DNA sequence: TCTGGGGTCCTAGGACCC
DNA sequence: TCTGGGGTCCTAGGACCC
C-alpha cells in the first residue's frame, strides 16, 4: 500500500474488545458467539463485549440486565484483571521496543511518537503494520492503530479503523477527515455537552469549527470552550509523554442492596482505607487530602474532604478521617455506594508525613483484614454478602458456560 | 433498563493574604 | 470608613474517559 505517513508520526494503539478478547483466548469455541465480560451481580455493568454481542446493541458500561434483554443468548464471562494486566504489559513492551516515547492511557490503549524511530524501523505506516503483526503473533490479540499528526486525531483514527485495522491521516488531510464527524466523537464531548451542542444546531466537528469561541465558552466553560475550538480546527499541541505521578488513589464499592446500618458503612470505609494505605506505601507515596464519596438510593451523590497538615500513607489515619467525615453527615438515606480517596499526593520522604512504621498498633488490624480477605475472598467481608443469605439470592444469573 | 470502579480535569465560591 | 484586585488554597459538585 502506498500511503504517505511521514506527516503522521503520532500513533494511537487500541486493543480490540480487550477483556472479551483475552477471555476468548481460553474459550476459542465461543469466538463467533455474543460474549460479554461482567461481574455476576445484580447491579453490575458490562465491562466488555465482543463484536458479535455489539451487533445486538450491547456496549460496555450498560447494565448487565439490559445487555441480557438486548441479547438473551449472550454468554457472560467473569473478568480476570490479573490476566488483563499480564497481556497489557506484553503489548506495551512491544510498543517500547520501537520507541521509549510510549504514553499508556489505560490498560488497553497507548500513544506513541515514532518520529525518532523512522530511520531504524521505517515510516509510521510501516511501524504500525509491524506492531499489529507482532501483537497478533505474540499474544493472539488484535489491535487497531491510528496514525496522525496529533494525539486526538490519531485516537479518532484508531476508532475508525476498528476492529483489527490501521488508518493513516496525513497532516494535510486532517480537517477533511475531522469535519464530517459527529461532535459526539470529539474527545471531551460526552452526553451532556453533545446534547447542548446539538440543541444549538452544532452537529459535526465542522459546525463546531465555525462556531465563535464565545458561544462555545458559554456552553462548556472557559477552558472547555477553548479546547473544543482548537480540537475542531485540528490543533492539539499536547506531546506524547511518559508516565507521570498519580494524582489520587481511591476505592469505592456499590453494594448489592442499599445499606442503612452505619456500622456496616464505617467498616467498609475502614476496609477501603486500609487498601488505599497499602497502595500508597507500595507506590512510595503519601497524601494530604482524604475524601469520601457517598451515593444514596436515589443516586444523588455527595463528596466530603479534608486536607491534613501532615500527609499520610497509614490506613488508620485515612480511616479515622474518612469515618469522621462520614459521621459529620448525620442521618442518611439508604446508601448505594461508598468510597474513599486520597488526593494531593507526593513522594514519601519529600516533606512532613506520617509514615507506616510510626503507627505500629494498627498493623495487627490491617493484617487481620488481609487474612480474612485472603482466606475467604474479598466478598466475604463485603457488607452486601453478609446481609444476603444464600436463600435470598434467587435463581443464579450465571449463564450456562456452553 | 436502572445505572461499576478506576481515575482526570474544570468551575465556582469562600477564606485569607498582600 | 469604605473599597480594590490579584493570588493561593480549600471544598463541593459535575462532566468526562476507559
Coordinates of C-alpha atoms (C1' of nucleotides) in Angstrom, one line a residue:
Chain A
X1 CA 0.0 0.0 0.0
X2 CA 1.2 3.4 -0.9
X3 CA 0.3 5.8 1.9
X4 CA 2.4 8.8 2.8
X5 CA 2.5 8.6 6.5
X6 CA 5.6 10.8 7.0
X7 CA 3.4 13.6 8.4
X8 CA 1.6 11.2 10.8
X9 CA 4.1 10.2 13.4
X10 CA 1.7 10.0 16.4
X11 CA 0.3 6.5 16.7
X12 CA -2.7 5.5 18.9
X13 CA -2.9 1.8 19.6
X14 CA -6.1 0.4 21.0
X15 CA -6.7 -3.3 21.7
X16 CA -10.0 -4.6 20.2
X17 CA -12.7 -5.6 22.7
X18 CA -9.7 -6.2 25.1
X19 CA -11.2 -8.0 28.1
X20 CA -13.5 -10.1 25.9
X21 CA -10.7 -11.0 23.5
X22 CA -8.4 -12.1 26.4
X23 CA -11.2 -14.4 27.8
X24 CA -11.8 -15.8 24.3
X25 CA -8.1 -16.9 24.0
X26 CA -9.1 -19.6 26.6
X27 CA -12.5 -20.2 25.0
X28 CA -11.9 -20.3 21.3
X29 CA -15.1 -22.2 20.7
X30 CA -17.1 -19.0 21.6
X31 CA -15.4 -16.5 19.3
X32 CA -18.4 -16.3 16.9
X33 CA -21.0 -16.1 19.7
X34 CA -22.0 -13.0 21.6
X35 CA -19.8 -12.7 24.7
X36 CA -19.9 -10.2 27.5
X37 CA -17.5 -9.8 30.4
X38 CA -19.1 -8.7 33.6
X39 CA -19.2 -9.4 37.3
X40 CA -22.1 -11.7 38.2
X41 CA -24.1 -9.4 40.4
X42 CA -27.4 -7.7 40.3
X43 CA -26.0 -4.2 39.8
X44 CA -23.1 -4.9 37.5
X45 CA -22.5 -3.3 34.2
X46 CA -20.8 -4.7 31.1
X47 CA -17.1 -4.2 31.2
X48 CA -16.5 -5.5 27.7
X49 CA -18.5 -7.0 24.8
X50 CA -17.1 -8.8 21.7
X51 CA -18.2 -7.8 18.2
X52 CA -21.0 -10.4 17.8
X53 CA -22.5 -9.0 21.0
X54 CA -22.2 -5.5 19.8
X55 CA -24.4 -6.3 16.9
X56 CA -27.3 -6.6 19.4
X57 CA -26.5 -3.1 20.7
X58 CA -24.6 -4.4 23.7
X59 CA -21.8 -2.0 24.7
X60 CA -19.6 -1.5 27.7
X61 CA -21.0 0.4 30.6
X62 CA -24.6 -0.6 30.1
X63 CA -26.2 -2.5 32.9
X64 CA -25.8 -6.3 32.6
X65 CA -29.5 -6.8 33.0
X66 CA -30.1 -4.5 30.0
X67 CA -27.5 -6.4 27.9
X68 CA -29.2 -9.7 28.6
X69 CA -32.5 -8.2 27.4
X70 CA -30.9 -6.9 24.2
X71 CA -29.1 -10.2 23.7
X72 CA -30.6 -13.1 25.7
X73 CA -28.2 -15.6 24.1
X74 CA -25.1 -13.6 25.3
X75 CA -22.6 -15.7 27.3
X76 CA -21.4 -13.9 30.4
X77 CA -17.8 -14.4 31.5
X78 CA -16.3 -13.2 34.7
X79 CA -13.4 -10.7 34.5
X80 CA -9.9 -11.7 35.4
X81 CA -7.9 -8.5 35.8
X82 CA -4.6 -10.1 36.6
X83 CA -4.7 -11.8 33.2
X84 CA -5.6 -8.4 31.5
X85 CA -2.6 -6.7 33.2
X86 CA -0.4 -9.5 32.0
X87 CA -1.4 -9.1 28.4
X88 CA -1.3 -5.4 28.7
X89 CA 2.3 -5.5 29.9
X90 CA 3.2 -7.8 27.0
X91 CA 1.7 -5.4 24.4
X92 CA 3.2 -2.3 26.0
X93 CA 6.7 -3.9 25.8
X94 CA 6.2 -4.5 22.1
X95 CA 5.5 -0.8 21.7
X96 CA 8.5 0.1 23.8
X97 CA 10.8 -2.0 21.6
X98 CA 10.1 0.6 18.9
X99 CA 10.5 3.8 20.9
X100 CA 10.7 4.8 24.6
X101 CA 8.1 7.5 23.8
X102 CA 5.1 5.5 24.8
X103 CA 2.3 7.0 26.8
X104 CA 0.0 4.5 28.4
X105 CA -3.6 5.8 28.5
X106 CA -5.2 2.8 30.1
X107 CA -4.8 -0.9 30.3
X108 CA -5.6 -1.3 26.6
X109 CA -4.5 1.9 24.9
X110 CA -1.4 3.9 24.3
X111 CA 0.0 6.7 22.3
X112 CA 3.5 6.6 20.7
X113 CA 5.6 9.3 19.0
X114 CA 7.6 7.4 16.4
X115 CA 9.3 10.5 14.9
X116 CA 12.6 9.3 16.3
X117 CA 12.2 5.7 15.1
X118 CA 11.6 6.1 11.4
X119 CA 15.3 5.8 10.5
X120 CA 15.6 2.5 12.1
X121 CA 12.1 1.0 11.6
X122 CA 10.6 2.7 8.5
X123 CA 7.6 5.0 8.1
X124 CA 4.9 5.4 10.7
X125 CA 2.7 3.2 8.4
X126 CA 5.3 0.5 8.3
X127 CA 5.9 0.7 12.1
X128 CA 2.2 0.4 12.8
X129 CA 1.9 -2.6 10.4
X130 CA 4.8 -4.3 12.2
X131 CA 3.4 -3.6 15.6
X132 CA 0.0 -5.0 14.6
X133 CA 1.7 -8.2 13.3
X134 CA 3.8 -8.5 16.4
X135 CA 0.9 -8.1 18.8
X136 CA -1.1 -10.7 17.0
X137 CA 1.8 -13.2 16.8
X138 CA 2.9 -12.8 20.4
X139 CA -0.5 -12.6 22.1
X140 CA -3.1 -13.8 19.7
X141 CA -5.0 -10.4 20.2
X142 CA -5.9 -7.9 17.5
X143 CA -5.4 -4.2 17.9
X144 CA -6.3 -1.1 15.8
X145 CA -3.9 1.8 15.2
X146 CA -4.5 5.3 14.1
X147 CA -1.6 7.4 12.8
X148 CA -1.9 11.2 12.6
X149 CA -0.1 14.5 13.2
X150 CA -1.7 14.9 16.7
X151 CA -2.8 12.7 19.5
X152 CA -6.5 13.2 19.3
X153 CA -6.7 12.8 15.5
X154 CA -4.7 9.6 16.0
X155 CA -7.2 8.4 18.6
X156 CA -10.2 9.2 16.4
X157 CA -8.4 7.4 13.5
X158 CA -7.8 4.2 15.6
X159 CA -11.5 4.3 16.5
X160 CA -12.5 4.5 12.8
X161 CA -10.1 1.6 12.0
X162 CA -11.7 -0.8 14.4
X163 CA -11.6 -3.7 14.6
X164 CA -8.3 -5.0 13.5
X165 CA -7.4 -2.1 11.3
X166 CA -5.0 0.7 10.5
X167 CA -5.8 4.2 9.4
X168 CA -3.3 6.9 8.5
X169 CA -4.5 10.5 8.4
X170 CA -1.7 12.6 6.8
X171 CA -1.4 16.1 8.3
X172 CA -2.7 17.8 5.1
X173 CA -5.9 15.7 5.3
X174 CA -6.6 16.4 9.0
X175 CA -9.6 18.8 8.5
X176 CA -11.0 16.8 5.7
X177 CA -11.0 13.8 8.0
X178 CA -12.3 15.7 11.0
X179 CA -15.0 17.9 9.8
X180 CA -17.7 15.4 8.7
X181 CA -17.5 13.5 12.1
X182 CA -20.3 14.0 14.6
X183 CA -19.5 16.3 17.6
X184 CA -20.1 13.5 20.0
X185 CA -17.0 11.7 18.7
X186 CA -14.8 14.5 19.9
X187 CA -12.6 14.0 22.9
X188 CA -14.3 15.7 25.9
X189 CA -17.8 15.8 24.4
X190 CA -19.9 13.5 26.4
X191 CA -23.6 13.0 26.6
X192 CA -24.3 16.4 28.3
X193 CA -22.2 18.6 26.1
X194 CA -23.3 16.8 23.0
X195 CA -27.0 17.5 23.8
X196 CA -26.4 21.2 24.4
X197 CA -24.3 21.4 21.2
X198 CA -27.0 19.6 19.1
X199 CA -29.6 22.0 20.7
X200 CA -27.6 24.9 19.1
X201 CA -27.6 23.2 15.7
X202 CA -24.0 22.1 16.0
X203 CA -23.9 18.6 14.7
X204 CA -20.5 18.0 13.2
X205 CA -16.9 18.8 14.1
X206 CA -17.0 21.1 11.0
X207 CA -20.0 23.0 12.6
X208 CA -18.0 23.3 15.8
X209 CA -15.0 24.7 13.9
X210 CA -17.2 27.5 12.6
X211 CA -18.8 28.3 16.0
X212 CA -17.5 31.5 17.6
X213 CA -15.3 30.9 20.6
X214 CA -17.6 33.0 22.8
X215 CA -20.5 30.8 22.1
X216 CA -18.5 27.7 23.0
X217 CA -17.3 29.2 26.2
X218 CA -20.9 29.8 27.3
X219 CA -21.8 26.2 26.6
X220 CA -18.9 24.4 28.2
X221 CA -17.0 27.0 30.2
X222 CA -13.7 28.8 29.6
X223 CA -11.2 26.0 29.4
X224 CA -13.6 23.6 27.7
X225 CA -14.6 26.1 25.0
X226 CA -11.0 26.9 24.1
X227 CA -10.1 23.2 24.0
X228 CA -13.1 22.3 21.8
X229 CA -12.4 25.2 19.4
X230 CA -8.8 24.1 19.0
X231 CA -9.6 20.4 18.5
X232 CA -12.2 21.1 15.9
X233 CA -9.6 23.0 14.0
X234 CA -7.1 20.2 14.2
X235 CA -5.0 21.9 16.8
X236 CA -3.7 19.7 19.7
X237 CA -0.2 20.6 20.9
X238 CA 0.0 18.0 23.7
X239 CA 3.1 16.0 23.3
X240 CA 3.4 12.3 23.9
X241 CA 4.9 11.9 27.4
X242 CA 6.0 9.0 29.5
X243 CA 4.2 8.2 32.8
X244 CA 3.7 10.9 35.4
X245 CA 3.0 10.6 39.1
X246 CA -0.6 9.6 40.1
X247 CA -2.8 12.4 41.4
X248 CA -5.1 10.3 43.6
X249 CA -5.7 6.8 44.8
X250 CA -9.1 5.5 45.9
X251 CA -11.5 2.7 46.2
X252 CA -15.3 2.5 46.1
X253 CA -18.0 -0.1 46.2
X254 CA -21.6 -0.4 45.1
X255 CA -23.5 -2.6 47.4
X256 CA -25.8 -5.3 46.1
X257 CA -28.5 -3.9 48.3
X258 CA -28.7 -0.4 49.8
X259 CA -27.3 -0.2 53.3
X260 CA -28.7 1.8 56.2
X261 CA -26.7 0.4 59.1
X262 CA -23.9 3.0 59.8
X263 CA -21.8 0.3 61.4
X264 CA -21.6 -1.6 58.1
X265 CA -20.7 1.6 56.3
X266 CA -18.0 2.5 58.8
X267 CA -16.5 -0.9 58.4
X268 CA -16.5 -0.6 54.7
X269 CA -14.7 2.8 54.9
X270 CA -12.1 1.2 57.2
X271 CA -11.6 -1.7 54.7
X272 CA -11.1 0.7 51.8
X273 CA -8.8 3.0 53.8
X274 CA -6.6 0.0 54.6
X275 CA -6.4 -0.9 50.9
X276 CA -5.7 2.7 49.9
X277 CA -3.0 3.0 52.5
X278 CA -1.3 -0.2 51.2
X279 CA -1.4 1.1 47.7
X280 CA 0.2 4.4 48.8
X281 CA 3.0 2.5 50.5
X282 CA 3.5 0.3 47.5
X283 CA 3.9 3.3 45.3
X284 CA 6.1 5.2 47.9
X285 CA 3.5 8.0 48.1
X286 CA 1.8 10.0 50.8
X287 CA -1.4 12.0 50.6
X288 CA -2.7 15.1 52.4
X289 CA -6.4 15.2 51.4
X290 CA -8.8 12.5 52.5
X291 CA -12.1 12.4 50.6
X292 CA -15.2 10.2 50.9
X293 CA -18.0 9.8 48.4
X294 CA -21.5 8.6 49.2
X295 CA -24.2 7.7 46.7
X296 CA -27.7 7.3 48.0
X297 CA -30.5 5.0 46.9
X298 CA -31.9 7.9 44.7
X299 CA -28.5 8.1 43.0
X300 CA -27.7 11.5 44.4
X301 CA -24.0 11.7 45.2
X302 CA -22.1 13.8 47.7
X303 CA -18.4 14.2 48.4
X304 CA -16.7 15.4 51.6
X305 CA -13.0 16.0 52.0
X306 CA -10.5 17.4 54.5
X307 CA -6.9 18.4 54.0
X308 CA -4.5 17.4 56.7
X309 CA -1.5 19.4 58.0
X310 CA 0.6 16.3 57.6
X311 CA 0.5 13.8 54.7
X312 CA 0.0 10.2 55.4
X313 CA 0.2 6.7 54.0
X314 CA -1.2 4.9 57.0
X315 CA -4.5 3.2 56.7
X316 CA -5.6 4.0 60.3
X317 CA -5.1 7.7 59.7
X318 CA -7.0 7.6 56.5
X319 CA -9.8 5.6 58.2
X320 CA -10.0 8.0 61.1
X321 CA -10.6 10.9 58.8
X322 CA -12.9 9.1 56.5
X323 CA -15.1 7.9 59.3
X324 CA -15.1 11.4 60.9
X325 CA -16.3 12.9 57.5
X326 CA -18.9 10.2 57.4
X327 CA -20.2 10.8 60.9
X328 CA -20.5 14.5 60.2
X329 CA -23.1 13.8 57.6
X330 CA -25.7 12.9 60.3
X331 CA -28.7 10.9 59.4
X332 CA -28.7 9.4 55.9
X333 CA -30.8 7.9 53.2
X334 CA -30.0 4.3 52.4
X335 CA -26.5 4.1 50.8
X336 CA -25.9 2.5 47.5
X337 CA -22.2 3.3 47.1
X338 CA -19.4 4.4 49.4
X339 CA -15.8 5.2 48.7
X340 CA -12.5 6.6 50.0
X341 CA -9.9 8.5 48.0
X342 CA -6.6 10.2 49.0
X343 CA -5.6 13.2 46.9
X344 CA -2.8 15.7 47.0
X345 CA -0.1 13.0 46.6
X346 CA 3.6 13.5 47.0
X347 CA 6.6 11.2 47.2
X348 CA 7.1 9.8 50.7
X349 CA 10.1 11.5 52.3
X350 CA 9.6 14.7 50.4
X351 CA 8.1 16.5 53.4
X352 CA 6.5 16.0 56.7
X353 CA 4.4 12.9 56.7
X354 CA 3.0 10.2 58.9
X355 CA 4.7 7.0 57.6
X356 CA 3.8 3.4 58.1
X357 CA 6.4 2.5 60.6
X358 CA 5.2 5.1 63.0
X359 CA 1.9 3.5 63.6
X360 CA 2.6 0.0 64.8
X361 CA -0.6 -0.5 66.8
X362 CA -2.6 -0.6 63.6
X363 CA -0.5 -3.3 61.9
X364 CA -2.4 -6.0 63.7
X365 CA -5.7 -4.8 62.5
X366 CA -4.5 -4.4 58.9
X367 CA -3.1 -7.9 59.0
X368 CA -6.3 -9.2 60.3
X369 CA -8.2 -7.7 57.4
X370 CA -5.6 -9.1 55.0
X371 CA -6.1 -12.5 56.4
X372 CA -9.8 -12.5 56.1
X373 CA -9.6 -11.3 52.5
X374 CA -7.0 -14.0 51.7
X375 CA -8.8 -16.8 53.3
X376 CA -12.4 -16.1 52.3
X377 CA -12.0 -13.7 49.4
X378 CA -12.8 -10.0 49.4
X379 CA -16.5 -10.6 49.0
X380 CA -16.8 -12.5 52.3
X381 CA -16.3 -9.2 54.2
X382 CA -18.3 -7.1 51.9
X383 CA -21.4 -5.9 53.7
X384 CA -23.8 -6.9 50.9
X385 CA -22.9 -10.6 51.1
X386 CA -23.1 -10.5 54.8
X387 CA -26.6 -9.1 54.6
X388 CA -27.8 -11.6 52.0
X389 CA -28.2 -15.2 53.0
X390 CA -27.8 -17.5 50.0
X391 CA -31.5 -18.3 50.1
X392 CA -32.4 -14.7 49.2
X393 CA -30.2 -14.7 46.1
X394 CA -32.8 -16.3 43.9
X395 CA -32.0 -18.1 40.7
X396 CA -28.5 -17.6 39.6
X397 CA -27.9 -15.1 36.8
X398 CA -25.0 -17.0 35.6
X399 CA -25.4 -18.2 32.0
X400 CA -24.6 -21.8 31.1
X401 CA -21.0 -21.9 30.1
X402 CA -21.6 -23.7 26.8
Chain B
dT1 C1' -33.2 -0.6 31.6
dC2 C1' -31.7 1.5 36.2
dT3 C1' -27.2 2.9 36.1
dG4 C1' -19.2 -0.2 38.1
dG5 C1' -14.7 1.2 39.5
dG6 C1' -10.6 3.3 38.4
dG7 C1' -9.4 7.9 37.5
dT8 C1' -8.6 13.3 35.5
dC9 C1' -9.9 18.0 34.9
dC10 C1' -12.8 22.2 35.4
dT11 C1' -15.7 25.6 37.9
dA12 C1' -17.3 28.4 41.5
dG13 C1' -17.4 30.3 45.9
dG14 C1' -15.3 31.5 50.2
dA15 C1' -11.2 32.4 53.3
dC16 C1' -7.2 34.7 53.6
dC17 C1' -3.1 37.5 52.4
dC18 C1' -0.9 41.4 50.3
Chain C
dT1 C1' -14.6 54.4 56.6
dC2 C1' -15.1 52.1 52.6
dT3 C1' -13.3 49.7 48.7
dG4 C1' -10.0 47.2 45.1
dG5 C1' -7.8 43.5 42.8
dG6 C1' -4.7 39.6 42.4
dG7 C1' -3.1 35.2 44.0
dT8 C1' -3.5 30.9 46.5
dC9 C1' -5.7 27.3 49.0
dC10 C1' -9.6 24.6 50.1
dT11 C1' -14.1 22.4 49.3
dA12 C1' -18.1 20.5 46.6
dG13 C1' -20.0 19.2 42.5
dG14 C1' -20.1 17.6 38.0
dA15 C1' -18.6 16.2 33.2
dC16 C1' -15.8 13.0 31.1
dC17 C1' -12.7 9.0 29.8
dC18 C1' -11.6 3.9 29.7

